[in-house]
C-alpha atoms as a PDB file:
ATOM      1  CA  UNK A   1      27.160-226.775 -75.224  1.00  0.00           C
ATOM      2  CA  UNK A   2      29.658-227.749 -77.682  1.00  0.00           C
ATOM      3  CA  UNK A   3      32.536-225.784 -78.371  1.00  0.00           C
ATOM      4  CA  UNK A   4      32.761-224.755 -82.432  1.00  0.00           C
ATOM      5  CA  UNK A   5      36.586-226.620 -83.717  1.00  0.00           C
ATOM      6  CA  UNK A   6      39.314-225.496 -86.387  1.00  0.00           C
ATOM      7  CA  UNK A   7      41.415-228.079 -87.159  1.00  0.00           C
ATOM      8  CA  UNK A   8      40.525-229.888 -83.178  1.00  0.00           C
ATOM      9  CA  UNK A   9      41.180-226.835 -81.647  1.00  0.00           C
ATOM     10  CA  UNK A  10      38.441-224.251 -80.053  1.00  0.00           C
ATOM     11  CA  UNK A  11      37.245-221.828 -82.964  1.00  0.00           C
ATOM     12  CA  UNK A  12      38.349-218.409 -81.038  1.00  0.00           C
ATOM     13  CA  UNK A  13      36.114-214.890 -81.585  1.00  0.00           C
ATOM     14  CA  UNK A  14      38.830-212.691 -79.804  1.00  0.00           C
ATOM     15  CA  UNK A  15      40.561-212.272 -76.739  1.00  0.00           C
ATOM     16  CA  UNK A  16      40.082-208.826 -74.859  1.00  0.00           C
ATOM     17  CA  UNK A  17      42.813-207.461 -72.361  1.00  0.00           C
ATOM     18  CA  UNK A  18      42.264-204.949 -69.751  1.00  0.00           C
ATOM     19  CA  UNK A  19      45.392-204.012 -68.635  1.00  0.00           C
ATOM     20  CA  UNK A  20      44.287-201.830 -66.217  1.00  0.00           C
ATOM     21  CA  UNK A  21      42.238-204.647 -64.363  1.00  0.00           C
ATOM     22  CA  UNK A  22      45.619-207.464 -64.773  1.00  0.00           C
ATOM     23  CA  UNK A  23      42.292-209.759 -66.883  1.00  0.00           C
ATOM     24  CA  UNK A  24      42.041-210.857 -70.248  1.00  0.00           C
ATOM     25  CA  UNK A  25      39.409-212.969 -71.639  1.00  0.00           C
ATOM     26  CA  UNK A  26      39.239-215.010 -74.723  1.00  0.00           C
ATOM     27  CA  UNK A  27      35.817-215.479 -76.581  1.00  0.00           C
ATOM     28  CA  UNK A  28      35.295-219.255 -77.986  1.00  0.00           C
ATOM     29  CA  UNK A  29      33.012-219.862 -80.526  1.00  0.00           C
ATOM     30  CA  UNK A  30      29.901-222.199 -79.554  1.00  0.00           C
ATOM     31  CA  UNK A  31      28.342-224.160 -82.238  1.00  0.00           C
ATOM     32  CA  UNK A  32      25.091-223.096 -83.697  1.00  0.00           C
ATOM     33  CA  UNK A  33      24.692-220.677 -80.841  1.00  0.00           C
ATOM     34  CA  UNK A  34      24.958-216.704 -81.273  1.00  0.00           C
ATOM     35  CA  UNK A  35      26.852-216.390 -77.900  1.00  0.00           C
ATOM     36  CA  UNK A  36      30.292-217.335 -76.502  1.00  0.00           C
ATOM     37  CA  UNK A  37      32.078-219.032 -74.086  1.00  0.00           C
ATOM     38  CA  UNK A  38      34.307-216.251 -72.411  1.00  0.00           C
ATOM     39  CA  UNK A  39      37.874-218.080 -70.469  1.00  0.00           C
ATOM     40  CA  UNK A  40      38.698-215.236 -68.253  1.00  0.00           C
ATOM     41  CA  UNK A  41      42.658-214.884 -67.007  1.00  0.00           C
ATOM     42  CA  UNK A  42      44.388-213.344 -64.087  1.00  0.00           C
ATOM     43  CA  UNK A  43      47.486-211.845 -66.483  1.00  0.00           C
ATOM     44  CA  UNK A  44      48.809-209.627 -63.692  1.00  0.00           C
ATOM     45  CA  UNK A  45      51.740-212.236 -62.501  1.00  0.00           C
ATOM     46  CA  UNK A  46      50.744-215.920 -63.046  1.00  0.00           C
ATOM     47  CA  UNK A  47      48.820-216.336 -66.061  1.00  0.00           C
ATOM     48  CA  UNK A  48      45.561-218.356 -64.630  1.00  0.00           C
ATOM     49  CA  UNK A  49      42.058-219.514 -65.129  1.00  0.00           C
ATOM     50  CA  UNK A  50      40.157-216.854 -63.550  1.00  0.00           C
ATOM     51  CA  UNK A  51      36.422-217.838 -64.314  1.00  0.00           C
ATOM     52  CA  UNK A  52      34.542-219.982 -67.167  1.00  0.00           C
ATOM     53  CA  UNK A  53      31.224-218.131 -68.457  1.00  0.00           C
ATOM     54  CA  UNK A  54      28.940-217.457 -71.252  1.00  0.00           C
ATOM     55  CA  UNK A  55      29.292-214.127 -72.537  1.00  0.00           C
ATOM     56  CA  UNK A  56      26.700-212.471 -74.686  1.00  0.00           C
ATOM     57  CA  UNK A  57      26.953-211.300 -78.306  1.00  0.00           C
ATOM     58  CA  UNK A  58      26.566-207.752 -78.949  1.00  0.00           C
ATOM     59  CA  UNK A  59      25.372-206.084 -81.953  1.00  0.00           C
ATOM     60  CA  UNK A  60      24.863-202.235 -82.199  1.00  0.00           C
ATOM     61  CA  UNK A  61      23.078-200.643 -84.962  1.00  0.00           C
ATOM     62  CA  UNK A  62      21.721-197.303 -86.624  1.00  0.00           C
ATOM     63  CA  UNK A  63      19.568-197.575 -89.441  1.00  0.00           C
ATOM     64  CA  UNK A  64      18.496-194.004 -91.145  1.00  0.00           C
ATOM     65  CA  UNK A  65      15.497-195.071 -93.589  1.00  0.00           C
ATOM     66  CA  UNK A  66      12.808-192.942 -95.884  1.00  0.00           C
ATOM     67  CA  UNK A  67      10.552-193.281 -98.113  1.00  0.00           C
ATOM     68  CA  UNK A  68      10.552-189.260 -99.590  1.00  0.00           C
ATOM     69  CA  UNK A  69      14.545-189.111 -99.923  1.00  0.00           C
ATOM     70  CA  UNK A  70      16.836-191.091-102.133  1.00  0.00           C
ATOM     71  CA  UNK A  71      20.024-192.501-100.691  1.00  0.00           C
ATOM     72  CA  UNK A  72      22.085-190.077-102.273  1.00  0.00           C
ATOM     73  CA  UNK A  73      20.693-187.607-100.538  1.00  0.00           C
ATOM     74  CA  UNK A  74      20.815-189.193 -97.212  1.00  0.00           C
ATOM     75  CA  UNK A  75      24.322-189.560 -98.526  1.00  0.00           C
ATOM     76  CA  UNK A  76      25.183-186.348 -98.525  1.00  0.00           C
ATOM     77  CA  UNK A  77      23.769-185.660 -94.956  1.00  0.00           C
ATOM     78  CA  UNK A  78      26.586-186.855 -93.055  1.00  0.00           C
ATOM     79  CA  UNK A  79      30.801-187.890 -93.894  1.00  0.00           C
ATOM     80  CA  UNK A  80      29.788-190.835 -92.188  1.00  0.00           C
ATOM     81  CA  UNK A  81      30.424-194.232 -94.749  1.00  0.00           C
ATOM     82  CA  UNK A  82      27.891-196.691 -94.175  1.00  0.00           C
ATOM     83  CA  UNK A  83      28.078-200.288 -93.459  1.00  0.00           C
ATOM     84  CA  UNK A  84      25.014-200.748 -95.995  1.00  0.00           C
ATOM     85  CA  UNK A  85      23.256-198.454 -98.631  1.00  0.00           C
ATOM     86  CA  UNK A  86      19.615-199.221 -99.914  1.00  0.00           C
ATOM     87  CA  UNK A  87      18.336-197.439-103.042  1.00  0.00           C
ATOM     88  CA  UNK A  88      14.754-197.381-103.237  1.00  0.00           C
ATOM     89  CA  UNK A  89      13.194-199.316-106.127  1.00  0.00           C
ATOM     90  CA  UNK A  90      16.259-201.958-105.848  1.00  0.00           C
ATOM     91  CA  UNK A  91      15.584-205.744-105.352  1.00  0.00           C
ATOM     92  CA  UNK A  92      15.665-207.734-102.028  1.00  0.00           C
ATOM     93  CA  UNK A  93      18.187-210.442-101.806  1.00  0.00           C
ATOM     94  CA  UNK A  94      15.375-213.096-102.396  1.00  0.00           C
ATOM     95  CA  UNK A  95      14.489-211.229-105.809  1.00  0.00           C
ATOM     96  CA  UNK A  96      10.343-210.792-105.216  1.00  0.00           C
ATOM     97  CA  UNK A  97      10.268-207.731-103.961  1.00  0.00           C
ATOM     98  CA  UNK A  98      11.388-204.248-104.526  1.00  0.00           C
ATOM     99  CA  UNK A  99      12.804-201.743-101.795  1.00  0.00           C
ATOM    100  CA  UNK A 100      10.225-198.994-100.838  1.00  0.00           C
ATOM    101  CA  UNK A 101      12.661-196.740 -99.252  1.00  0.00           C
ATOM    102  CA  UNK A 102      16.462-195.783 -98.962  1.00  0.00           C
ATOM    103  CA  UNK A 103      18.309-196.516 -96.582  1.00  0.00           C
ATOM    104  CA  UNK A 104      21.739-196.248 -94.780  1.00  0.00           C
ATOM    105  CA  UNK A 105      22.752-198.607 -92.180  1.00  0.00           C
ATOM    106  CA  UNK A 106      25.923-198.177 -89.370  1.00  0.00           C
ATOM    107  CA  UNK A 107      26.853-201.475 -87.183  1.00  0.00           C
ATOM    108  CA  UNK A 108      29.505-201.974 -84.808  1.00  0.00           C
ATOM    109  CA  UNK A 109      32.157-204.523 -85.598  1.00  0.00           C
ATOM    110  CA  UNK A 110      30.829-207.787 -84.756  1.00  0.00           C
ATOM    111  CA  UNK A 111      33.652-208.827 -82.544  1.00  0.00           C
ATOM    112  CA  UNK A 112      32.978-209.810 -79.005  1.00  0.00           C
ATOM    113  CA  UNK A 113      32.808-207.635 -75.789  1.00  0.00           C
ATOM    114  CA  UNK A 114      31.597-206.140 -73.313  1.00  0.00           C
ATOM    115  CA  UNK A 115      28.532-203.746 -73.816  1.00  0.00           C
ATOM    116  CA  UNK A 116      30.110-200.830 -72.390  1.00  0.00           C
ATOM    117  CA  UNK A 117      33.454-201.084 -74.615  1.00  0.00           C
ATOM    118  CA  UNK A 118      31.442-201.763 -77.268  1.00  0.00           C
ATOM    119  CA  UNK A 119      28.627-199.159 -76.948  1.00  0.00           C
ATOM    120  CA  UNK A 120      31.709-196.177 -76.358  1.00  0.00           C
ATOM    121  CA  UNK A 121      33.849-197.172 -79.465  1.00  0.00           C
ATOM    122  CA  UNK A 122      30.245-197.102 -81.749  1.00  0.00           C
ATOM    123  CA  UNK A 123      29.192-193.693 -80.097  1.00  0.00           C
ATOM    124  CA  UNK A 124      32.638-192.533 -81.092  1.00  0.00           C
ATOM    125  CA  UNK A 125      32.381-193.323 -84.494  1.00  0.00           C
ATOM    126  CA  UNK A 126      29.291-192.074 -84.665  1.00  0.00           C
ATOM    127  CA  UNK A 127      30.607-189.110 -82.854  1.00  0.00           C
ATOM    128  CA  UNK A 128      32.873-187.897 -85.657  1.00  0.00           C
ATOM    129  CA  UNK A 129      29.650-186.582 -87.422  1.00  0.00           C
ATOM    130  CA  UNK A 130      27.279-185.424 -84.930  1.00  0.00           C
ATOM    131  CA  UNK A 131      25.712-182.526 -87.255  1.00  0.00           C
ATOM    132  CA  UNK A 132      25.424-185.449 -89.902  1.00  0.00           C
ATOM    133  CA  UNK A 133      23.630-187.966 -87.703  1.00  0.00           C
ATOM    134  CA  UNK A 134      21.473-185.311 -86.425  1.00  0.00           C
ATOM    135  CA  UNK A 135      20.371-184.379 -89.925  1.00  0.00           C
ATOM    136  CA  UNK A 136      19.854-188.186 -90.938  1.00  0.00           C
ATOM    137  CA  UNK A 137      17.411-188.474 -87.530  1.00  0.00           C
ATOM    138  CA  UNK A 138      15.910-185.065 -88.541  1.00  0.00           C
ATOM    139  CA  UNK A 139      14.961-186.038 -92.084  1.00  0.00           C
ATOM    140  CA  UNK A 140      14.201-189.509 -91.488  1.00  0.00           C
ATOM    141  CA  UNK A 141      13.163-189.573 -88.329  1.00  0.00           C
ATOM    142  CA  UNK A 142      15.256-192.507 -87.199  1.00  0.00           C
ATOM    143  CA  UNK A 143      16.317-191.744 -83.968  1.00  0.00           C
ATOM    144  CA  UNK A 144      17.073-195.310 -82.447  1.00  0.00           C
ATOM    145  CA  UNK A 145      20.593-196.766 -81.614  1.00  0.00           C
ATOM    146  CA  UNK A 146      18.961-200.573 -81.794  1.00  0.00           C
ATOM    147  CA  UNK A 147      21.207-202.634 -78.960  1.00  0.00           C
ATOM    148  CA  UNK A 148      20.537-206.623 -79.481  1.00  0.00           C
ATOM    149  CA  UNK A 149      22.007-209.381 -77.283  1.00  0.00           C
ATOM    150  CA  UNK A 150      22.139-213.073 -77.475  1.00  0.00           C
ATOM    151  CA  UNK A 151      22.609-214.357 -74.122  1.00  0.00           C
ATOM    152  CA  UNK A 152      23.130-217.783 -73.426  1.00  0.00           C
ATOM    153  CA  UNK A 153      20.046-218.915 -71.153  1.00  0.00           C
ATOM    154  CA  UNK A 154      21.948-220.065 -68.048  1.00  0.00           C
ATOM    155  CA  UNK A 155      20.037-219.585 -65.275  1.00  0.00           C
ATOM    156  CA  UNK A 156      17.805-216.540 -66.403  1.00  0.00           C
ATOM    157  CA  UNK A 157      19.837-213.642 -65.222  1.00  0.00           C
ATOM    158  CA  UNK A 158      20.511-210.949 -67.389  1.00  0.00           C
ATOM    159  CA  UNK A 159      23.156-208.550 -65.961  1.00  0.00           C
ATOM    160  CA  UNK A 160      26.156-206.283 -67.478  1.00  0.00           C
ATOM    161  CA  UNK A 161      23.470-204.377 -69.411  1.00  0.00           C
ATOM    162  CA  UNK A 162      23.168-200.551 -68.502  1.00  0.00           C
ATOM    163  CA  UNK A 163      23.699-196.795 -69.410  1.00  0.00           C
ATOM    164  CA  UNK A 164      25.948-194.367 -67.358  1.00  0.00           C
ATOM    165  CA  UNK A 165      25.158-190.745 -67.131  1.00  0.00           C
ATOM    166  CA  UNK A 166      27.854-190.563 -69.934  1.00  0.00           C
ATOM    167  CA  UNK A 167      26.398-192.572 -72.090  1.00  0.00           C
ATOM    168  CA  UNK A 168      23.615-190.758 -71.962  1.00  0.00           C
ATOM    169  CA  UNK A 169      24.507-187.231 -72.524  1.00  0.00           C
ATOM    170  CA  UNK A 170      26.801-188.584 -75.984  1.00  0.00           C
ATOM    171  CA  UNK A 171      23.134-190.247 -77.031  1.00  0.00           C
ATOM    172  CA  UNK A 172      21.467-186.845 -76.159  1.00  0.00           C
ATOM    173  CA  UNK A 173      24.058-185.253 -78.335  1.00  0.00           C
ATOM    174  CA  UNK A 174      23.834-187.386 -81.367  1.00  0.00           C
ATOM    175  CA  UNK A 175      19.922-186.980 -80.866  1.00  0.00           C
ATOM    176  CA  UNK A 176      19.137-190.771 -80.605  1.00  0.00           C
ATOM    177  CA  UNK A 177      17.490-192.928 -77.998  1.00  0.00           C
ATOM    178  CA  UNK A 178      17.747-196.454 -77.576  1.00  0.00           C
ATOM    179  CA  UNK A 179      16.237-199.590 -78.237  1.00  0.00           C
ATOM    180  CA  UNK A 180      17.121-203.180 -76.407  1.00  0.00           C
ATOM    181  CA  UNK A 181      16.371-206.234 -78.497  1.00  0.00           C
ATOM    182  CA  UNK A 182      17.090-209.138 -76.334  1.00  0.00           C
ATOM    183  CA  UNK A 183      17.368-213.179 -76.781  1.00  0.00           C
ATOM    184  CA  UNK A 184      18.485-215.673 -74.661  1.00  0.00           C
ATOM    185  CA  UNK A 185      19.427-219.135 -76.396  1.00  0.00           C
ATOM    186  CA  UNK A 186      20.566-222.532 -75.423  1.00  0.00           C
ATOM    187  CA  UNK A 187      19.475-224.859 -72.605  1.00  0.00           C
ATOM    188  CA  UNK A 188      19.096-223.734 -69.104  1.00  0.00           C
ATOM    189  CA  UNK A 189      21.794-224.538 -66.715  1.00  0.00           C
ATOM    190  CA  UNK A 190      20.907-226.916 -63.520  1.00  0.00           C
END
C-alpha cells in the first residue's frame, strides 16, 4: 500500500480520541484505495504507537424514492434537510436520461470511524424526526438504512461489524431495517 502525500507528508482523514479508553487513532489516507490506514496511540501517559491497521470506510445512507410523489411533497414529510433532492423529470449528471422518480437522500458524514460511533450519531440525526422518517418509509416504502464498507483485504477477516440490542430498538423506532453492502479492496496480506 502506498500512503496518499500533501506536500511529503501522510494525507490525514481524521484522528478519533476516546478518552474514556486513554486511545486515539489517526486515519491516513491510502492512495487509490477507499480504506485507511488507522495509527492507533496509547494517550493515557506516554503518547505511543499502540497498533498499525487498516481500518474500513464507512458510509451510511437513507434514500426515500417514488415514482407517484414529487419531491416537494416528500419534502414536506419530515424537518429533516437532505443531503440530496431528485425531482422527477430532471436530467442525470451524464445528460441522456431523465429521472423517473423523486427522491431524497440522508448520508452520514464521510469522515472515518468506527461503525458503532458512526451508526449512533446517523440514528440520532435521523432521530430528531422519527414521525417524518416514518412517513417517508410509509409513502415510499423505503425502509432500508443501506450500511457499505470498504475493507482493505488483509487476510479475509471481516470483524467490528454488528448491531446491539440498542441499535436495534432506535431502527425499530424509525421503522427501517438494514442493508450491508460490503467490499474488500487491495492485495491480500502474507
Amino acid at each position: 500500500m502506498e500512503v496518499e502525500l500533501v506536500e511529503q507528508l501522510p494525507k490525514l482523514e481524521g484522528i478519533v480520541v476516546k478518552q474514556d479508553i486513554g486511545r486515539a487513532t489517526v486515519y491516513v489516507a491510502v492512495k487509490g484505495e477507499p480504506f485507511y490506514i488507522g495509527v492507533e496511540f496509547d494517550i493515557a501517559g506516554a503518547i505511543e504507537i499502540n497498533a498499525v491497521l487498516t481500518e474500513p470506510r464507512i458510509g451510511l445512507s437513507y434514500l426515500a424514492t417514488s415514482e407517484e410523489f414529487d419531491s416537494e411533497f416528500l419534502l414536506s414529510l419530515t424537518q429533516l434537510p437532505p443531503t440530496e433532492i431528485i425531482k422527477k423529470g430532471d436530467w442525470f449528471p451524464n445528460n441522456q436520461w431523465r429521472y423517473s422518480y423523486s427522491s431524497l437522500s440522508y448520508e452520514a458524514t464521510d469522515a472515518p470511524g468506527s461503525f458503532e460511533d458512526k451508526l449512533n450519531e446517523f440514528l440520532a440525526y435521523l432521530e430528531k424526526d422519527i414521525s417524518g422518517i416514518n412517513a417517508l418509509s410509509r409513502h415510499t416504502g423505503a425502509d432500508d438504512l443501506l450500511v457499505t464498507v470498504w475493507h482493505h483485504i488483509s487476510n479475509g477477516n471481516f470483524t467490528q461489524l454488528y448491531l446491539t440490542k440498542g441499535h436495534v430498538a432506535r431502527l425499530a423506532k424509525l421503522g427501517l431495517s438494514v442493508t450491508f453492502d460490503l467490499y474488500a479492496r487491495g492485495q491480500a496480506l502474507k
